[in-house]
Amino acid sequence: MACRFPFIGALALGLALLAPLPAAAVAGGVRIKDIARVQSDRLHPLVGYGLVTGLAGTGDSPANRATRQSLANMLSQFNVTLPPEAVNSRNVAAVMVTAGLPNFGRQGDTIDVTVTSVGDARSLVGGNLLLTPLNGPDGKTYVLAQGGLTVGGYRYEANGTVGQKNHPTVATIPGGGSIEVAPPAPNLAQLNSFSVSLLEADYTNAARIAESINAGLGGAYAKARDPDTVSVQVPDGYRGRFVELMQRIEAMEIAPDLRARVVVNERTGTVVAGANVRVAPTAITYGDLKISIVTENAVSQPLLLRQPSEAIRTEDYANSRIDLQEQGGATLVTQPGGTIADLVQALAKLRTSARDVVSVLKALKASGALHAELIVQ
């Protein structure tokens, strides 16, 4: 059967279809603050190695030599000398601690840290991170982290039965990192120019940001250097008033140019796309072929004989049959100007599964009928 589908912007099959408006249809526009950032505003990655204690028997096993050695080294700092072989505790876990140090962080400020197990610990629930220095790429210590862990999952075992939710070997400590050394930050009051970096590189959006800044400041102060960067000269009236200048620039709005894109998650069968993503006129044939093999077991019982022998006995045998069921296939014929929303709605009416919808979209991209970038996760 053939199905010609009208425009319907809804979704079924448990698929998420987000419908951003075309650039020309955006009424209020989007703030520059939401799609770009000043290049001096960044996070410095930090990492450290530490120990989590207080676990209820869910820490690293005694077979983990690194944890035993680390615990012995830690105890030696408190005048408790033990060989690593004598350490036997499942209440301790070796972890890696990571954090992002903001560029304008100051000494004494606190930041969030993430704790991940590096051994064979089963869960970090209820644990406490001991004082851990976090170092930058230069090897210097910038942050000291410690505190109670917040775990977004659990794992419990009893009599061979395991119950687990999410990942209990990853935890966070809100405000668990204390900045000891502030990162080098530029002196904003002395800046003559700066750069605005787009969160997603795009030539059109970079040009529109430059146009919006020039219109808002009343002069040729901004210039798009590439699809990712817009250079801005500080006007004479804003010398030493960088914060006020950024407050004004961040509030400026542009009509962003949206790139046609379809994101597919094969594990969950989720499709996220803009409703304005176009599909070229094409025909899609969809059908299922089901093959089932049925085996019936039976027993062959010989008739009663007057003179039985060892050659005559009961025998088991099996009969197998193959059933082929081919459901009626369906053909979809897309029209000029059709969108992903049209296609998905039509497939929903045919009761197509989410994973089959993903396969259809991949086939459309391979045939050149899908006018969008297809991202498969």
Coordinates of C-alpha atoms in Angstrom, one line a residue:
M1 CA 0.0 0.0 0.0
A2 CA 1.1 3.5 -0.6
C3 CA 0.9 6.3 2.0
R4 CA 1.3 10.0 1.2
F5 CA 1.6 11.8 4.5
P6 CA 0.6 15.4 5.3
F7 CA 2.6 17.8 7.5
I8 CA 2.3 16.8 11.2
G9 CA 4.8 18.1 13.6
A10 CA 4.3 15.6 16.4
L11 CA 6.2 12.4 17.2
A12 CA 5.3 8.9 18.3
L13 CA 7.3 5.7 18.9
G14 CA 8.9 7.3 21.9
L15 CA 11.1 9.5 19.7
A16 CA 12.1 13.0 20.7
L17 CA 11.8 15.5 17.8
L18 CA 12.8 19.0 18.8
A19 CA 11.5 21.7 16.5
P20 CA 13.7 24.8 16.4
L21 CA 12.4 27.6 14.2
P22 CA 14.3 28.7 11.1
A23 CA 16.6 31.7 11.5
A24 CA 14.2 34.0 9.7
A25 CA 11.3 33.0 12.1
V26 CA 13.1 33.7 15.3
A27 CA 11.3 36.7 16.8
G28 CA 13.4 37.8 19.7
G29 CA 16.6 36.1 18.5
V30 CA 19.2 34.5 20.7
R31 CA 21.6 36.3 23.1
I32 CA 25.3 36.3 22.2
K33 CA 25.9 35.1 25.8
D34 CA 24.1 31.9 24.9
I35 CA 26.0 30.9 21.8
A36 CA 29.5 32.4 22.5
R37 CA 32.0 33.2 25.2
V38 CA 35.0 35.4 25.8
Q39 CA 38.1 33.4 25.2
S40 CA 39.7 34.4 28.5
D41 CA 36.7 32.7 30.3
R42 CA 37.8 29.1 30.6
L43 CA 38.3 26.2 32.9
H44 CA 41.7 24.7 33.7
P45 CA 41.6 20.9 34.1
L46 CA 43.0 19.4 37.4
V47 CA 43.6 15.8 38.4
G48 CA 44.8 14.0 41.6
Y49 CA 45.1 10.6 43.2
G50 CA 43.5 9.9 46.5
L51 CA 41.8 7.5 48.9
V52 CA 38.2 7.1 49.9
T53 CA 37.5 5.7 53.3
G54 CA 34.5 4.7 55.3
L55 CA 33.0 2.3 52.8
A56 CA 30.9 -0.6 54.2
G57 CA 32.9 -3.4 52.8
T58 CA 32.5 -2.2 49.2
G59 CA 36.0 -0.9 48.6
D60 CA 39.0 -2.4 46.8
S61 CA 39.8 -6.0 47.5
P62 CA 43.1 -7.1 49.1
A63 CA 44.2 -8.2 45.7
N64 CA 44.6 -4.6 44.7
R65 CA 48.2 -3.9 45.5
A66 CA 48.1 -0.2 44.6
T67 CA 45.4 0.5 47.2
R68 CA 47.3 -1.5 49.9
Q69 CA 50.5 0.4 49.2
S70 CA 48.7 3.8 49.2
L71 CA 47.0 3.0 52.5
A72 CA 50.3 2.0 54.0
N73 CA 52.0 5.2 52.8
M74 CA 49.2 7.3 54.2
L75 CA 49.4 5.6 57.7
S76 CA 53.1 6.2 57.7
Q77 CA 52.5 9.9 57.8
F78 CA 50.8 9.4 61.2
N79 CA 53.7 7.3 62.6
V80 CA 51.9 4.0 61.9
T81 CA 54.4 1.8 60.0
L82 CA 52.9 -1.3 58.4
P83 CA 54.1 -3.3 55.4
P84 CA 51.6 -3.3 52.5
E85 CA 51.1 -7.0 53.0
A86 CA 49.7 -6.4 56.4
V87 CA 47.0 -4.0 55.2
N88 CA 43.7 -5.9 54.6
S89 CA 40.6 -3.7 54.4
R90 CA 37.7 -3.5 52.1
N91 CA 36.6 -0.1 53.5
V92 CA 39.1 1.8 51.4
A93 CA 39.1 2.6 47.6
A94 CA 41.7 4.2 45.4
V95 CA 40.2 7.0 43.3
M96 CA 41.1 9.6 40.8
V97 CA 39.8 13.1 41.5
T98 CA 39.2 15.7 38.8
A99 CA 37.9 19.3 38.7
G100 CA 37.8 22.4 36.5
L101 CA 39.5 25.5 37.9
P102 CA 37.8 28.7 36.7
N103 CA 40.0 31.3 35.1
F104 CA 38.9 34.0 37.6
G105 CA 38.8 31.8 40.7
R106 CA 40.4 33.3 43.8
Q107 CA 42.2 31.8 46.8
G108 CA 39.6 30.4 49.2
D109 CA 36.9 29.8 46.7
T110 CA 35.4 26.4 46.5
I111 CA 34.7 24.3 43.4
D112 CA 33.0 20.9 42.7
V113 CA 35.1 17.8 42.3
T114 CA 34.4 14.4 40.7
V115 CA 35.6 11.2 42.2
T116 CA 36.0 8.0 40.2
S117 CA 37.2 4.5 41.3
V118 CA 40.4 3.1 39.7
G119 CA 40.4 -0.2 41.5
D120 CA 37.8 -3.0 41.9
A121 CA 35.6 -1.2 44.5
R122 CA 31.9 -2.2 44.1
S123 CA 30.5 1.1 45.5
L124 CA 31.6 4.5 46.9
V125 CA 28.3 5.0 48.7
G126 CA 29.0 6.5 52.2
G127 CA 32.6 7.2 51.5
N128 CA 34.7 10.1 52.5
L129 CA 37.6 11.5 50.4
L130 CA 40.8 12.1 52.3
L131 CA 42.8 15.3 51.6
T132 CA 43.9 15.1 48.0
P133 CA 46.0 17.7 46.1
L134 CA 44.8 18.4 42.6
N135 CA 47.5 19.4 40.1
G136 CA 47.5 21.1 36.8
P137 CA 49.4 20.1 33.6
D138 CA 52.4 22.0 35.0
G139 CA 52.6 19.7 38.0
K140 CA 51.7 22.4 40.5
T141 CA 49.0 22.0 43.2
Y142 CA 46.1 24.5 42.8
V143 CA 43.3 22.9 44.7
L144 CA 42.9 20.7 47.8
A145 CA 39.9 18.4 47.8
Q146 CA 38.2 16.4 50.6
G147 CA 34.8 15.7 52.0
G148 CA 31.8 13.3 51.9
L149 CA 30.8 11.8 48.6
T150 CA 27.5 12.2 46.9
V151 CA 26.7 9.1 44.8
G152 CA 23.8 9.0 42.3
G153 CA 23.4 5.3 42.5
Y154 CA 23.7 2.2 44.6
R155 CA 24.8 -1.4 44.7
Y156 CA 23.7 -4.0 47.2
E157 CA 24.5 -7.7 47.4
A158 CA 22.9 -10.5 49.4
N159 CA 23.2 -14.2 49.0
G160 CA 24.5 -13.9 45.5
T161 CA 21.8 -11.5 44.5
V162 CA 22.9 -8.1 43.2
G163 CA 20.9 -4.9 43.0
Q164 CA 22.4 -1.9 41.2
K165 CA 21.3 1.4 39.9
N166 CA 23.4 3.8 37.8
H167 CA 27.1 3.9 38.5
P168 CA 28.0 3.7 42.2
T169 CA 31.7 3.9 41.5
V170 CA 31.4 7.6 40.4
A171 CA 30.7 10.4 42.9
T172 CA 30.8 14.1 43.3
I173 CA 31.6 16.4 46.2
P174 CA 29.8 19.8 45.8
G175 CA 32.1 22.5 46.9
G176 CA 34.7 19.8 47.9
G177 CA 37.7 21.6 46.4
S178 CA 39.3 24.6 48.0
I179 CA 41.4 26.8 45.7
E180 CA 44.9 27.3 47.2
V181 CA 46.6 29.0 44.2
A182 CA 44.6 31.2 41.9
P183 CA 45.3 30.7 38.2
P184 CA 46.9 33.5 36.2
A185 CA 44.1 35.7 34.9
P186 CA 44.4 38.6 32.4
N187 CA 44.1 42.2 33.6
L188 CA 40.8 43.1 32.0
A189 CA 41.2 46.8 32.8
Q190 CA 44.2 47.0 30.5
L191 CA 42.8 45.1 27.6
N192 CA 42.7 46.9 24.2
S193 CA 41.1 44.0 22.4
F194 CA 39.6 40.6 23.1
S195 CA 38.1 37.7 21.2
V196 CA 34.6 36.2 21.3
S197 CA 34.6 32.4 20.6
L198 CA 31.5 30.7 19.3
L199 CA 30.4 27.5 21.2
E200 CA 29.8 26.0 17.7
A201 CA 31.8 27.2 14.8
D202 CA 29.7 28.7 12.0
Y203 CA 30.6 31.3 9.4
T204 CA 27.1 32.9 9.2
N205 CA 26.7 33.2 13.0
A206 CA 30.2 34.7 13.4
A207 CA 29.4 37.4 10.8
R208 CA 26.1 38.1 12.5
I209 CA 27.7 38.5 15.9
A210 CA 30.2 41.0 14.5
E211 CA 27.3 42.9 12.8
S212 CA 25.3 42.9 16.0
I213 CA 28.3 44.2 18.1
N214 CA 29.1 47.0 15.6
A215 CA 25.5 48.1 15.4
G216 CA 25.2 48.0 19.2
L217 CA 28.4 50.0 19.8
G218 CA 27.9 52.3 16.9
G219 CA 31.2 51.7 15.1
A220 CA 33.4 49.1 13.3
Y221 CA 34.8 47.5 16.5
A222 CA 34.1 43.8 15.7
K223 CA 35.4 41.6 12.9
A224 CA 34.8 37.9 12.2
R225 CA 38.2 36.3 11.7
D226 CA 37.0 32.8 11.2
P227 CA 33.9 30.7 11.8
D228 CA 34.9 30.3 15.5
T229 CA 36.3 33.7 16.5
V230 CA 35.2 37.3 16.4
S231 CA 37.8 40.0 17.3
V232 CA 36.5 43.0 19.2
Q233 CA 38.4 46.3 19.8
V234 CA 37.6 48.0 23.2
P235 CA 36.0 51.4 22.5
D236 CA 37.7 54.4 24.1
G237 CA 34.6 55.0 26.2
Y238 CA 34.9 51.6 27.8
R239 CA 38.6 51.7 28.7
G240 CA 38.8 50.3 32.2
R241 CA 35.1 49.3 32.1
F242 CA 35.4 45.8 30.6
V243 CA 32.7 44.4 32.8
E244 CA 30.2 47.0 31.6
L245 CA 31.2 46.4 28.0
M246 CA 30.7 42.6 28.3
Q247 CA 27.3 43.2 30.0
R248 CA 26.2 45.1 26.9
I249 CA 27.6 42.7 24.4
E250 CA 26.3 39.6 26.1
A251 CA 22.7 41.0 26.0
M252 CA 22.9 41.7 22.2
E253 CA 20.8 39.3 20.1
I254 CA 21.2 37.7 16.7
A255 CA 19.0 35.5 14.6
P256 CA 21.2 32.3 14.5
D257 CA 21.5 30.3 11.4
L258 CA 20.6 26.7 12.3
R259 CA 22.4 23.8 10.6
A260 CA 20.2 20.9 9.5
R261 CA 21.1 18.0 11.7
V262 CA 19.7 14.7 12.8
V263 CA 21.1 12.9 15.9
V264 CA 20.4 9.2 16.2
N265 CA 21.0 7.0 19.3
E266 CA 21.0 3.4 18.2
R267 CA 21.1 2.1 21.8
T268 CA 17.9 3.7 22.8
G269 CA 16.3 4.3 19.4
T270 CA 16.0 8.0 20.0
V271 CA 16.0 10.5 17.1
V272 CA 16.4 14.2 17.7
A273 CA 16.1 16.5 14.7
G274 CA 14.8 19.9 13.7
A275 CA 11.3 19.8 12.2
N276 CA 12.5 21.9 9.3
V277 CA 15.0 19.2 8.1
R278 CA 14.0 18.4 4.6
V279 CA 13.7 15.0 2.8
A280 CA 13.9 14.8 -1.0
P281 CA 11.1 13.1 -2.9
T282 CA 11.8 9.4 -2.6
A283 CA 10.1 6.0 -2.1
I284 CA 10.6 3.9 1.0
T285 CA 9.5 0.3 1.1
Y286 CA 9.2 -1.3 4.5
G287 CA 8.3 -4.9 5.3
D288 CA 9.0 -7.7 7.8
L289 CA 9.9 -11.3 7.2
K290 CA 9.5 -13.6 10.2
I291 CA 11.1 -17.0 10.3
S292 CA 10.3 -19.5 13.1
I293 CA 11.5 -23.1 13.6
V294 CA 9.2 -25.3 15.6
T295 CA 10.4 -28.6 17.0
E296 CA 8.1 -31.3 18.3
N297 CA 9.5 -34.1 20.4
A298 CA 7.8 -37.5 20.5
V299 CA 8.4 -41.1 21.5
S300 CA 8.2 -44.2 19.2
Q301 CA 6.7 -47.1 21.2
P302 CA 6.9 -50.5 19.5
L303 CA 3.9 -52.8 19.6
L304 CA 3.8 -55.6 22.2
L305 CA 5.8 -58.6 21.0
R306 CA 5.7 -62.1 22.3
Q307 CA 9.5 -62.5 22.0
P308 CA 11.1 -59.1 22.9
S309 CA 14.8 -58.6 22.1
E310 CA 17.5 -55.9 22.8
A311 CA 17.1 -54.6 19.2
I312 CA 13.5 -53.6 19.8
R313 CA 13.2 -50.7 22.3
T314 CA 11.6 -47.3 22.8
E315 CA 13.1 -44.5 20.7
D316 CA 12.9 -40.7 21.0
Y317 CA 12.6 -38.6 17.8
A318 CA 12.0 -35.0 16.9
N319 CA 9.9 -33.4 14.1
S320 CA 10.8 -29.9 12.9
R321 CA 9.0 -27.5 10.7
I322 CA 9.8 -24.1 9.4
D323 CA 7.1 -21.3 9.3
L324 CA 7.6 -18.3 7.1
Q325 CA 5.4 -15.3 7.7
E326 CA 5.9 -12.2 5.6
Q327 CA 3.8 -9.3 6.7
G328 CA 2.3 -6.9 4.2
G329 CA 5.0 -4.4 3.4
A330 CA 4.3 -0.6 3.1
T331 CA 5.6 1.9 0.7
L332 CA 5.9 5.6 1.7
V333 CA 6.2 8.2 -1.1
T334 CA 7.6 11.5 0.1
Q335 CA 6.5 14.7 -1.4
P336 CA 8.6 17.8 -2.4
G337 CA 9.2 19.9 0.7
G338 CA 8.6 17.0 3.1
T339 CA 10.3 17.1 6.5
I340 CA 11.5 14.6 9.1
A341 CA 8.4 15.4 11.2
D342 CA 6.3 14.2 8.2
L343 CA 8.3 11.0 7.7
V344 CA 8.4 10.0 11.4
Q345 CA 4.7 10.6 11.8
A346 CA 3.9 8.4 8.8
L347 CA 6.2 5.6 10.1
A348 CA 4.4 5.9 13.5
K349 CA 1.0 5.3 11.7
L350 CA 2.5 2.1 10.3
R351 CA 3.5 1.0 13.8
T352 CA 7.2 1.0 12.9
S353 CA 9.5 0.3 15.8
A354 CA 12.0 3.0 17.0
R355 CA 15.0 1.0 15.8
D356 CA 13.5 0.5 12.4
V357 CA 13.0 4.2 12.1
V358 CA 16.7 4.6 12.8
S359 CA 17.5 2.2 10.0
V360 CA 15.2 4.1 7.6
L361 CA 17.0 7.4 8.4
K362 CA 20.4 5.8 7.8
A363 CA 19.2 4.4 4.5
L364 CA 17.8 7.9 3.5
K365 CA 21.2 9.5 4.3
A366 CA 23.0 6.8 2.2
S367 CA 20.7 7.5 -0.7
G368 CA 21.2 11.2 -0.5
A369 CA 17.5 12.0 0.2
L370 CA 18.1 13.3 3.7
H371 CA 19.3 17.0 3.4
A372 CA 20.9 17.1 6.8
E373 CA 24.0 15.9 8.7
L374 CA 23.3 12.5 10.3
I375 CA 25.1 11.9 13.6
V376 CA 24.9 8.3 14.9
Q377 CA 25.8 7.8 18.6

